[in-house]
């Protein structure tokens, strides 16, 4: 019979336990050693141990071992584990995939803010991250475009205790948006973006029930062109409400948007 061996390591030298999180498909995490951020594509069992494949916002795949303390989830160190087979329900989660905190009160709003381009962007962020934003005390506001972004940033007067995060549509090399974003150099401001012409495209086509988002010829209003191509009434407000109604969680959104919003929330909530 084995005798009990007490742990004589002083408490202050023991590693604090970290939560184990199932690597469910589309969960967005960051690998600690490399900083690679992406959505979970699959888990596999190998001779060297379990691995997880992540896909970043550019569609690049990388495989990582699922070792202890190997990943960051919403800025917190976690250990990824293989998802359990279907069984009893586990912890309740918010629409963003975070662990729900029943009965939690909204925190008093921080001085920091997240700005998005338009009303639809703000409504989509609220739909998926609303619970998290209220717990963190983060207010999201929309700008109606970013043409005056440098002046808006100066007017906000960001600082270490009032960081500003900005989410930009169609932030790709050579675009007008990329040139405007490059003018913002304040280290208390983080400007990130997704590659889509409009945030509508950040909703997975399969969630909306279409095979793909249409390609709209240049010179046409993109949203009106989408409605026309899909045979929807050319009422973009009603079309957006239809699209938004199909979003119930982060699983309905593309990883290229998920990672950027999580990045902004982390940035504006970091301690000064």
Tab-separated table of N, CA and C in Angstrom, residues 80-246:
chain	number	residue	atom	x	y	z
A	80	UNK	N	-6.297	23.969	-22.653
A	80	UNK	CA	-7.293	23.400	-23.560
A	80	UNK	C	-7.331	21.882	-23.399
A	81	UNK	N	-8.520	21.338	-23.405
A	81	UNK	CA	-8.706	19.885	-23.344
A	81	UNK	C	-9.643	19.476	-24.466
A	82	UNK	N	-9.582	18.223	-24.827
A	82	UNK	CA	-10.463	17.735	-25.893
A	82	UNK	C	-11.911	17.795	-25.419
A	83	UNK	N	-12.829	18.214	-26.294
A	83	UNK	CA	-14.244	18.276	-25.893
A	83	UNK	C	-14.745	16.897	-25.507
A	84	UNK	N	-15.572	16.880	-24.482
A	84	UNK	CA	-16.169	15.619	-24.052
A	84	UNK	C	-17.254	15.203	-25.035
A	85	UNK	N	-17.533	13.921	-25.043
A	85	UNK	CA	-18.641	13.437	-25.864
A	85	UNK	C	-19.934	14.034	-25.346
A	86	UNK	N	-20.950	14.061	-26.195
A	86	UNK	CA	-22.230	14.637	-25.798
A	86	UNK	C	-22.713	14.013	-24.508
A	87	UNK	N	-23.119	14.842	-23.578
A	87	UNK	CA	-23.583	14.354	-22.288
A	87	UNK	C	-24.336	15.450	-21.576
A	88	UNK	N	-24.355	15.419	-20.236
A	88	UNK	CA	-25.070	16.447	-19.481
A	88	UNK	C	-24.486	17.822	-19.748
A	89	UNK	N	-25.316	18.832	-19.714
A	89	UNK	CA	-24.869	20.203	-19.967
A	89	UNK	C	-23.876	20.641	-18.915
A	90	UNK	N	-22.854	21.405	-19.333
A	90	UNK	CA	-21.855	21.913	-18.402
A	90	UNK	C	-22.215	23.320	-17.971
A	91	UNK	N	-21.173	24.155	-17.785
A	91	UNK	CA	-21.399	25.517	-17.350
A	91	UNK	C	-22.141	26.319	-18.411
A	92	UNK	N	-23.039	27.165	-17.942
A	92	UNK	CA	-23.733	28.051	-18.867
A	92	UNK	C	-22.743	29.059	-19.430
A	93	UNK	N	-22.916	29.416	-20.694
A	93	UNK	CA	-22.014	30.350	-21.350
A	93	UNK	C	-22.795	31.472	-22.002
A	94	UNK	N	-22.114	32.605	-22.148
A	94	UNK	CA	-22.715	33.738	-22.836
A	94	UNK	C	-22.663	33.493	-24.341
A	95	UNK	N	-23.256	34.405	-25.088
A	95	UNK	CA	-23.255	34.266	-26.546
A	95	UNK	C	-21.853	34.327	-27.129
A	96	UNK	N	-20.898	34.931	-26.402
A	96	UNK	CA	-19.519	35.022	-26.889
A	96	UNK	C	-18.701	33.787	-26.554
A	97	UNK	N	-19.273	32.863	-25.759
A	97	UNK	CA	-18.544	31.672	-25.355
A	97	UNK	C	-17.927	31.776	-23.978
A	98	UNK	N	-18.042	32.940	-23.322
A	98	UNK	CA	-17.510	33.102	-21.972
A	98	UNK	C	-18.397	32.363	-20.969
A	99	UNK	N	-17.809	31.999	-19.833
A	99	UNK	CA	-18.597	31.388	-18.767
A	99	UNK	C	-19.556	32.433	-18.216
A	100	UNK	N	-20.841	32.118	-18.186
A	100	UNK	CA	-21.848	33.054	-17.705
A	100	UNK	C	-21.729	33.239	-16.203
A	101	UNK	N	-22.041	34.442	-15.731
A	101	UNK	CA	-22.009	34.757	-14.302
A	101	UNK	C	-23.440	35.122	-13.905
A	102	UNK	N	-24.239	34.150	-13.465
A	102	UNK	CA	-25.644	34.427	-13.151
A	102	UNK	C	-25.767	35.503	-12.068
A	103	UNK	N	-26.659	36.448	-12.296
A	103	UNK	CA	-26.917	37.470	-11.294
A	103	UNK	C	-25.891	38.575	-11.221
A	104	UNK	N	-24.885	38.546	-12.095
A	104	UNK	CA	-23.847	39.577	-12.039
A	104	UNK	C	-24.422	40.926	-12.443
A	105	UNK	N	-24.009	41.968	-11.712
A	105	UNK	CA	-24.473	43.315	-12.024
A	105	UNK	C	-23.534	43.972	-13.024
A	106	UNK	N	-24.090	44.870	-13.811
A	106	UNK	CA	-23.264	45.614	-14.763
A	106	UNK	C	-22.290	46.499	-13.996
A	107	UNK	N	-21.061	46.526	-14.462
A	107	UNK	CA	-20.043	47.367	-13.844
A	107	UNK	C	-20.233	48.816	-14.297
A	108	UNK	N	-19.859	49.743	-13.419
A	108	UNK	CA	-19.891	51.154	-13.804
A	108	UNK	C	-18.994	51.334	-15.026
A	109	UNK	N	-19.467	52.118	-15.988
A	109	UNK	CA	-18.751	52.259	-17.256
A	109	UNK	C	-17.341	52.788	-17.059
A	110	UNK	N	-16.390	52.174	-17.756
A	110	UNK	CA	-15.010	52.638	-17.756
A	110	UNK	C	-14.886	53.918	-18.568
A	111	UNK	N	-13.748	54.590	-18.361
A	111	UNK	CA	-13.461	55.768	-19.182
A	111	UNK	C	-13.137	55.363	-20.616
A	112	UNK	N	-12.550	54.164	-20.786
A	112	UNK	CA	-12.219	53.679	-22.114
A	112	UNK	C	-13.469	53.335	-22.912
A	113	UNK	N	-13.315	53.294	-24.221
A	113	UNK	CA	-14.440	53.017	-25.103
A	113	UNK	C	-13.995	52.132	-26.261
A	114	UNK	N	-14.979	51.502	-26.891
A	114	UNK	CA	-14.766	50.845	-28.180
A	114	UNK	C	-15.648	51.553	-29.184
A	115	UNK	N	-15.027	52.016	-30.277
A	115	UNK	CA	-15.768	52.644	-31.364
A	115	UNK	C	-15.872	51.672	-32.529
A	116	UNK	N	-17.043	51.600	-33.131
A	116	UNK	CA	-17.244	50.821	-34.349
A	116	UNK	C	-17.783	51.768	-35.418
A	117	UNK	N	-17.777	51.312	-36.659
A	117	UNK	CA	-18.114	52.230	-37.744
A	117	UNK	C	-19.584	52.623	-37.800
A	118	UNK	N	-20.491	51.662	-37.642
A	118	UNK	CA	-21.890	51.984	-37.846
A	118	UNK	C	-22.813	51.283	-36.870
A	119	UNK	N	-24.091	51.585	-37.030
A	119	UNK	CA	-25.107	51.023	-36.135
A	119	UNK	C	-25.150	49.498	-36.217
A	120	UNK	N	-25.034	48.952	-37.421
A	120	UNK	CA	-25.106	47.502	-37.566
A	120	UNK	C	-23.948	46.823	-36.843
A	121	UNK	N	-22.751	47.419	-36.930
A	121	UNK	CA	-21.601	46.877	-36.211
A	121	UNK	C	-21.888	46.851	-34.705
A	122	UNK	N	-22.437	47.971	-34.201
A	122	UNK	CA	-22.709	48.068	-32.766
A	122	UNK	C	-23.756	47.046	-32.334
A	123	UNK	N	-24.778	46.849	-33.156
A	123	UNK	CA	-25.830	45.894	-32.801
A	123	UNK	C	-25.306	44.463	-32.808
A	124	UNK	N	-24.404	44.162	-33.742
A	124	UNK	CA	-23.843	42.815	-33.791
A	124	UNK	C	-22.936	42.557	-32.589
A	125	UNK	N	-22.122	43.541	-32.227
A	125	UNK	CA	-21.257	43.397	-31.050
A	125	UNK	C	-22.106	43.227	-29.791
A	126	UNK	N	-23.171	43.972	-29.685
A	126	UNK	CA	-24.063	43.847	-28.530
A	126	UNK	C	-24.709	42.467	-28.493
A	127	UNK	N	-25.116	41.960	-29.654
A	127	UNK	CA	-25.798	40.658	-29.703
A	127	UNK	C	-24.898	39.550	-29.150
A	128	UNK	N	-23.605	39.586	-29.481
A	128	UNK	CA	-22.709	38.482	-29.112
A	128	UNK	C	-21.938	38.769	-27.824
A	129	UNK	N	-21.487	39.995	-27.638
A	129	UNK	CA	-20.623	40.305	-26.491
A	129	UNK	C	-21.296	41.161	-25.425
A	130	UNK	N	-22.595	41.391	-25.542
A	130	UNK	CA	-23.267	42.312	-24.623
A	130	UNK	C	-23.081	41.960	-23.158
A	131	UNK	N	-23.248	40.693	-22.796
A	131	UNK	CA	-23.099	40.292	-21.394
A	131	UNK	C	-21.682	40.567	-20.892
A	132	UNK	N	-20.693	40.244	-21.709
A	132	UNK	CA	-19.297	40.449	-21.323
A	132	UNK	C	-19.000	41.943	-21.151
A	133	UNK	N	-19.516	42.759	-22.069
A	133	UNK	CA	-19.248	44.197	-22.019
A	133	UNK	C	-19.848	44.828	-20.772
A	134	UNK	N	-21.024	44.382	-20.359
A	134	UNK	CA	-21.633	44.947	-19.159
A	134	UNK	C	-20.859	44.552	-17.904
A	135	UNK	N	-20.394	43.313	-17.852
A	135	UNK	CA	-19.604	42.889	-16.694
A	135	UNK	C	-18.296	43.662	-16.624
A	136	UNK	N	-17.690	43.938	-17.780
A	136	UNK	CA	-16.419	44.651	-17.834
A	136	UNK	C	-16.590	46.175	-17.791
A	137	UNK	N	-17.813	46.658	-17.943
A	137	UNK	CA	-18.033	48.100	-17.935
A	137	UNK	C	-17.531	48.802	-19.177
A	138	UNK	N	-17.645	48.143	-20.336
A	138	UNK	CA	-17.155	48.710	-21.592
A	138	UNK	C	-18.341	49.188	-22.428
A	139	UNK	N	-18.284	50.437	-22.853
A	139	UNK	CA	-19.328	51.026	-23.688
A	139	UNK	C	-18.879	51.002	-25.147
A	140	UNK	N	-19.773	50.585	-26.033
A	140	UNK	CA	-19.507	50.573	-27.476
A	140	UNK	C	-20.323	51.688	-28.121
A	141	UNK	N	-19.665	52.515	-28.931
A	141	UNK	CA	-20.338	53.603	-29.644
A	141	UNK	C	-20.036	53.478	-31.130
A	142	UNK	N	-20.945	54.005	-31.960
A	142	UNK	CA	-20.695	53.932	-33.399
A	142	UNK	C	-20.466	55.329	-33.968
A	143	UNK	N	-19.686	55.385	-35.070
A	143	UNK	CA	-19.158	56.634	-35.599
A	143	UNK	C	-19.820	57.110	-36.876
A	144	UNK	N	-20.557	56.250	-37.578
A	144	UNK	CA	-21.056	56.568	-38.918
A	144	UNK	C	-19.898	56.838	-39.870
A	145	UNK	N	-18.923	55.914	-39.882
A	145	UNK	CA	-17.770	56.044	-40.765
A	145	UNK	C	-16.535	56.515	-40.021
A	146	UNK	N	-15.360	56.317	-40.658
A	146	UNK	CA	-14.106	56.671	-39.977
A	146	UNK	C	-13.310	57.731	-40.731
A	147	UNK	N	-13.939	58.465	-41.643
A	147	UNK	CA	-13.200	59.470	-42.411
A	147	UNK	C	-12.518	60.492	-41.508
A	148	UNK	N	-13.131	60.809	-40.367
A	148	UNK	CA	-12.568	61.801	-39.446
A	148	UNK	C	-11.943	61.148	-38.222
A	149	UNK	N	-11.470	59.903	-38.364
A	149	UNK	CA	-10.973	59.170	-37.207
A	149	UNK	C	-9.840	59.889	-36.470
A	150	UNK	N	-8.812	60.423	-37.136
A	150	UNK	CA	-7.739	61.097	-36.377
A	150	UNK	C	-8.267	62.224	-35.490
A	151	UNK	N	-9.194	63.026	-35.998
A	151	UNK	CA	-9.757	64.114	-35.201
A	151	UNK	C	-10.612	63.569	-34.060
A	152	UNK	N	-11.343	62.476	-34.322
A	152	UNK	CA	-12.167	61.865	-33.273
A	152	UNK	C	-11.283	61.350	-32.147
A	153	UNK	N	-10.153	60.754	-32.494
A	153	UNK	CA	-9.227	60.244	-31.475
A	153	UNK	C	-8.682	61.396	-30.639
A	154	UNK	N	-8.292	62.476	-31.292
A	154	UNK	CA	-7.777	63.630	-30.537
A	154	UNK	C	-8.838	64.183	-29.593
A	155	UNK	N	-10.072	64.234	-30.068
A	155	UNK	CA	-11.152	64.729	-29.220
A	155	UNK	C	-11.431	63.824	-28.030
A	156	UNK	N	-11.227	62.532	-28.210
A	156	UNK	CA	-11.429	61.590	-27.104
A	156	UNK	C	-10.360	61.753	-26.028
A	157	UNK	N	-9.162	62.170	-26.411
A	157	UNK	CA	-8.029	62.357	-25.492
A	157	UNK	C	-7.709	61.069	-24.735
A	158	UNK	N	-7.300	60.008	-25.444
A	158	UNK	CA	-7.019	58.729	-24.779
A	158	UNK	C	-5.825	58.833	-23.841
A	159	UNK	N	-5.806	57.948	-22.851
A	159	UNK	CA	-4.702	57.877	-21.906
A	159	UNK	C	-4.606	56.480	-21.340
A	160	UNK	N	-3.618	56.218	-20.468
A	160	UNK	CA	-3.450	54.869	-19.914
A	160	UNK	C	-4.679	54.353	-19.167
A	161	UNK	N	-5.454	55.271	-18.562
A	161	UNK	CA	-6.658	54.854	-17.851
A	161	UNK	C	-7.926	55.098	-18.666
A	162	UNK	N	-7.761	55.479	-19.922
A	162	UNK	CA	-8.906	55.697	-20.819
A	162	UNK	C	-8.491	55.296	-22.227
A	163	UNK	N	-8.315	53.991	-22.415
A	163	UNK	CA	-7.885	53.505	-23.718
A	163	UNK	C	-9.060	53.486	-24.695
A	164	UNK	N	-8.704	53.611	-25.954
A	164	UNK	CA	-9.714	53.623	-27.008
A	164	UNK	C	-9.420	52.502	-27.994
A	165	UNK	N	-10.430	51.679	-28.267
A	165	UNK	CA	-10.323	50.645	-29.283
A	165	UNK	C	-11.245	50.971	-30.438
A	166	UNK	N	-10.787	50.747	-31.655
A	166	UNK	CA	-11.575	51.082	-32.842
A	166	UNK	C	-11.633	49.865	-33.763
A	167	UNK	N	-12.844	49.487	-34.155
A	167	UNK	CA	-13.052	48.372	-35.082
A	167	UNK	C	-13.417	48.946	-36.443
A	168	UNK	N	-12.638	48.593	-37.465
A	168	UNK	CA	-12.787	49.183	-38.796
A	168	UNK	C	-13.202	48.105	-39.797
A	169	UNK	N	-14.168	48.453	-40.642
A	169	UNK	CA	-14.553	47.562	-41.742
A	169	UNK	C	-13.526	47.666	-42.873
A	170	UNK	N	-13.336	46.554	-43.588
A	170	UNK	CA	-12.506	46.529	-44.800
A	170	UNK	C	-11.100	47.077	-44.550
A	171	UNK	N	-10.486	46.634	-43.453
A	171	UNK	CA	-9.123	47.067	-43.134
A	171	UNK	C	-8.143	46.100	-43.797
A	172	UNK	N	-7.860	46.365	-45.069
A	172	UNK	CA	-6.954	45.531	-45.857
A	172	UNK	C	-5.895	46.435	-46.475
A	173	UNK	N	-4.707	45.883	-46.799
A	173	UNK	CA	-3.646	46.710	-47.384
A	173	UNK	C	-4.107	47.468	-48.615
A	174	UNK	N	-3.776	48.760	-48.661
A	174	UNK	CA	-4.095	49.570	-49.819
A	174	UNK	C	-5.469	50.213	-49.810
A	175	UNK	N	-6.308	49.868	-48.844
A	175	UNK	CA	-7.650	50.442	-48.801
A	175	UNK	C	-7.618	51.833	-48.179
A	176	UNK	N	-8.678	52.602	-48.452
A	176	UNK	CA	-8.821	53.914	-47.825
A	176	UNK	C	-8.791	53.784	-46.305
A	177	UNK	N	-9.446	52.739	-45.806
A	177	UNK	CA	-9.517	52.533	-44.360
A	177	UNK	C	-8.134	52.308	-43.757
A	178	UNK	N	-7.270	51.569	-44.470
A	178	UNK	CA	-5.932	51.313	-43.942
A	178	UNK	C	-5.109	52.593	-43.880
A	179	UNK	N	-5.300	53.487	-44.855
A	179	UNK	CA	-4.562	54.754	-44.852
A	179	UNK	C	-5.016	55.648	-43.690
A	180	UNK	N	-6.317	55.666	-43.428
A	180	UNK	CA	-6.830	56.465	-42.308
A	180	UNK	C	-6.338	55.887	-40.983
A	181	UNK	N	-6.404	54.560	-40.852
A	181	UNK	CA	-5.977	53.921	-39.607
A	181	UNK	C	-4.506	54.191	-39.320
A	182	UNK	N	-3.679	54.264	-40.367
A	182	UNK	CA	-2.242	54.482	-40.183
A	182	UNK	C	-1.940	55.862	-39.615
A	183	UNK	N	-2.877	56.795	-39.718
A	183	UNK	CA	-2.671	58.131	-39.179
A	183	UNK	C	-2.817	58.172	-37.660
A	184	UNK	N	-3.367	57.128	-37.071
A	184	UNK	CA	-3.567	57.075	-35.621
A	184	UNK	C	-2.372	56.359	-35.004
A	185	UNK	N	-1.556	57.100	-34.251
A	185	UNK	CA	-0.309	56.543	-33.711
A	185	UNK	C	-0.255	56.570	-32.187
A	186	UNK	N	-1.299	57.030	-31.536
A	186	UNK	CA	-1.317	57.079	-30.071
A	186	UNK	C	-1.251	55.659	-29.514
A	187	UNK	N	-0.337	55.409	-28.591
A	187	UNK	CA	-0.177	54.038	-28.075
A	187	UNK	C	-1.321	53.626	-27.156
A	188	UNK	N	-2.172	54.570	-26.770
A	188	UNK	CA	-3.347	54.239	-25.970
A	188	UNK	C	-4.575	53.994	-26.836
A	189	UNK	N	-4.342	53.880	-28.147
A	189	UNK	CA	-5.423	53.584	-29.091
A	189	UNK	C	-5.036	52.336	-29.885
A	190	UNK	N	-5.973	51.420	-30.012
A	190	UNK	CA	-5.756	50.230	-30.838
A	190	UNK	C	-6.797	50.224	-31.946
A	191	UNK	N	-6.315	50.280	-33.182
A	191	UNK	CA	-7.206	50.212	-34.341
A	191	UNK	C	-7.008	48.857	-35.008
A	192	UNK	N	-8.057	48.064	-35.052
A	192	UNK	CA	-8.009	46.757	-35.717
A	192	UNK	C	-9.209	46.670	-36.654
A	193	UNK	N	-9.191	45.695	-37.523
A	193	UNK	CA	-10.307	45.577	-38.447
A	193	UNK	C	-10.438	44.192	-39.029
A	194	UNK	N	-11.528	44.028	-39.750
A	194	UNK	CA	-11.777	42.774	-40.455
A	194	UNK	C	-11.713	43.053	-41.959
A	195	UNK	N	-11.609	42.026	-42.778
A	195	UNK	CA	-11.418	42.250	-44.218
A	195	UNK	C	-12.697	42.488	-44.998
A	196	UNK	N	-13.851	42.456	-44.348
A	196	UNK	CA	-15.112	42.487	-45.077
A	196	UNK	C	-15.526	43.913	-45.432
A	197	UNK	N	-16.157	44.069	-46.603
A	197	UNK	CA	-16.643	45.380	-47.037
A	197	UNK	C	-17.627	45.947	-46.020
A	198	UNK	N	-18.456	45.080	-45.467
A	198	UNK	CA	-19.434	45.486	-44.466
A	198	UNK	C	-19.557	44.370	-43.437
A	199	UNK	N	-19.981	44.735	-42.232
A	199	UNK	CA	-20.057	43.746	-41.157
A	199	UNK	C	-21.078	42.651	-41.463
A	200	UNK	N	-22.001	42.885	-42.415
A	200	UNK	CA	-22.912	41.800	-42.804
A	200	UNK	C	-22.124	40.551	-43.171
A	201	UNK	N	-21.017	40.740	-43.895
A	201	UNK	CA	-20.243	39.601	-44.376
A	201	UNK	C	-19.574	38.819	-43.257
A	202	UNK	N	-19.472	39.422	-42.068
A	202	UNK	CA	-18.851	38.728	-40.950
A	202	UNK	C	-19.780	37.674	-40.351
A	203	UNK	N	-21.050	37.678	-40.757
A	203	UNK	CA	-21.983	36.624	-40.353
A	203	UNK	C	-21.831	35.473	-41.349
A	204	UNK	N	-21.654	34.275	-40.844
A	204	UNK	CA	-21.433	33.127	-41.717
A	204	UNK	C	-22.635	32.934	-42.653
A	205	UNK	N	-22.380	32.751	-43.939
A	205	UNK	CA	-23.493	32.526	-44.875
A	205	UNK	C	-24.395	31.364	-44.453
A	206	UNK	N	-23.799	30.319	-43.910
A	206	UNK	CA	-24.601	29.155	-43.511
A	206	UNK	C	-25.597	29.509	-42.414
A	207	UNK	N	-25.257	30.487	-41.562
A	207	UNK	CA	-26.181	30.903	-40.503
A	207	UNK	C	-27.368	31.660	-41.076
A	208	UNK	N	-27.117	32.386	-42.171
A	208	UNK	CA	-28.185	33.161	-42.813
A	208	UNK	C	-29.010	32.291	-43.764
A	209	UNK	N	-28.459	31.124	-44.139
A	209	UNK	CA	-29.166	30.244	-45.056
A	209	UNK	C	-28.891	30.537	-46.508
A	210	UNK	N	-27.698	31.080	-46.795
A	210	UNK	CA	-27.309	31.355	-48.185
A	210	UNK	C	-25.993	30.641	-48.461
A	211	UNK	N	-25.684	30.325	-49.715
A	211	UNK	CA	-24.428	29.614	-49.998
A	211	UNK	C	-23.202	30.491	-49.821
A	212	UNK	N	-23.332	31.781	-50.097
A	212	UNK	CA	-22.193	32.701	-49.980
A	212	UNK	C	-22.734	34.120	-50.080
A	213	UNK	N	-21.937	35.085	-49.612
A	213	UNK	CA	-22.306	36.483	-49.799
A	213	UNK	C	-22.018	36.875	-51.249
A	214	UNK	N	-22.945	37.557	-51.919
A	214	UNK	CA	-22.743	37.904	-53.320
A	214	UNK	C	-21.577	38.868	-53.522
A	215	UNK	N	-20.999	38.833	-54.704
A	215	UNK	CA	-19.994	39.813	-55.113
A	215	UNK	C	-20.742	40.952	-55.801
A	216	UNK	N	-20.633	42.141	-55.232
A	216	UNK	CA	-21.358	43.305	-55.759
A	216	UNK	C	-20.387	44.145	-56.589
A	217	UNK	N	-20.729	44.455	-57.840
A	217	UNK	CA	-19.834	45.259	-58.684
A	217	UNK	C	-19.511	46.603	-58.046
A	218	UNK	N	-18.295	47.066	-58.265
A	218	UNK	CA	-17.881	48.365	-57.743
A	218	UNK	C	-18.765	49.463	-58.325
A	219	UNK	N	-19.035	50.450	-57.511
A	219	UNK	CA	-19.882	51.551	-57.943
A	219	UNK	C	-21.313	51.406	-57.484
A	220	UNK	N	-21.705	50.197	-57.064
A	220	UNK	CA	-23.050	49.986	-56.530
A	220	UNK	C	-23.009	50.051	-55.011
A	221	UNK	N	-24.108	50.496	-54.414
A	221	UNK	CA	-24.233	50.396	-52.967
A	221	UNK	C	-24.194	48.930	-52.584
A	222	UNK	N	-23.267	48.556	-51.720
A	222	UNK	CA	-23.033	47.139	-51.452
A	222	UNK	C	-24.255	46.460	-50.843
A	223	UNK	N	-24.859	47.078	-49.848
A	223	UNK	CA	-25.989	46.440	-49.176
A	223	UNK	C	-27.183	46.288	-50.113
A	224	UNK	N	-27.449	47.323	-50.897
A	224	UNK	CA	-28.545	47.227	-51.864
A	224	UNK	C	-28.247	46.146	-52.901
A	225	UNK	N	-26.985	46.069	-53.328
A	225	UNK	CA	-26.592	45.047	-54.286
A	225	UNK	C	-26.750	43.643	-53.733
A	226	UNK	N	-26.463	43.468	-52.463
A	226	UNK	CA	-26.646	42.160	-51.818
A	226	UNK	C	-28.123	41.780	-51.836
A	227	UNK	N	-28.976	42.713	-51.424
A	227	UNK	CA	-30.417	42.429	-51.414
A	227	UNK	C	-30.904	42.047	-52.810
A	228	UNK	N	-30.436	42.793	-53.811
A	228	UNK	CA	-30.870	42.539	-55.189
A	228	UNK	C	-30.397	41.159	-55.651
A	229	UNK	N	-29.150	40.822	-55.345
A	229	UNK	CA	-28.598	39.531	-55.789
A	229	UNK	C	-29.289	38.352	-55.122
A	230	UNK	N	-29.698	38.531	-53.864
A	230	UNK	CA	-30.325	37.436	-53.128
A	230	UNK	C	-31.830	37.379	-53.326
A	231	UNK	N	-32.365	38.357	-54.071
A	231	UNK	CA	-33.801	38.369	-54.295
A	231	UNK	C	-34.586	38.852	-53.092
A	232	UNK	N	-33.915	39.594	-52.192
A	232	UNK	CA	-34.593	40.165	-51.041
A	232	UNK	C	-35.156	41.529	-51.419
A	233	UNK	N	-36.224	41.997	-50.749
A	233	UNK	CA	-36.683	43.377	-50.962
A	233	UNK	C	-35.525	44.354	-50.704
A	234	UNK	N	-35.442	45.393	-51.492
A	234	UNK	CA	-34.315	46.322	-51.368
A	234	UNK	C	-34.543	47.294	-50.213
A	235	UNK	N	-34.712	46.707	-49.043
A	235	UNK	CA	-34.871	47.450	-47.788
A	235	UNK	C	-33.743	46.989	-46.879
A	236	UNK	N	-32.650	47.762	-46.851
A	236	UNK	CA	-31.461	47.282	-46.148
A	236	UNK	C	-31.683	47.192	-44.640
A	237	UNK	N	-32.548	48.044	-44.099
A	237	UNK	CA	-32.833	47.962	-42.667
A	237	UNK	C	-33.509	46.644	-42.319
A	238	UNK	N	-34.516	46.271	-43.104
A	238	UNK	CA	-35.212	45.004	-42.863
A	238	UNK	C	-34.287	43.819	-43.123
A	239	UNK	N	-33.428	43.942	-44.150
A	239	UNK	CA	-32.486	42.860	-44.446
A	239	UNK	C	-31.544	42.640	-43.271
A	240	UNK	N	-31.056	43.731	-42.684
A	240	UNK	CA	-30.142	43.582	-41.546
A	240	UNK	C	-30.848	42.936	-40.352
A	241	UNK	N	-32.088	43.313	-40.090
A	241	UNK	CA	-32.791	42.694	-38.967
A	241	UNK	C	-32.963	41.197	-39.204
A	242	UNK	N	-33.170	40.804	-40.454
A	242	UNK	CA	-33.254	39.377	-40.788
A	242	UNK	C	-31.923	38.687	-40.510
A	243	UNK	N	-30.829	39.322	-40.941
A	243	UNK	CA	-29.488	38.741	-40.724
A	243	UNK	C	-29.199	38.642	-39.235
A	244	UNK	N	-29.447	39.735	-38.507
A	244	UNK	CA	-29.142	39.757	-37.072
A	244	UNK	C	-29.939	38.708	-36.310
A	245	UNK	N	-31.170	38.452	-36.759
A	245	UNK	CA	-32.008	37.457	-36.072
A	245	UNK	C	-31.436	36.053	-36.176
A	246	UNK	N	-30.531	35.838	-37.151
A	246	UNK	CA	-29.928	34.520	-37.336
A	246	UNK	C	-28.668	34.334	-36.486
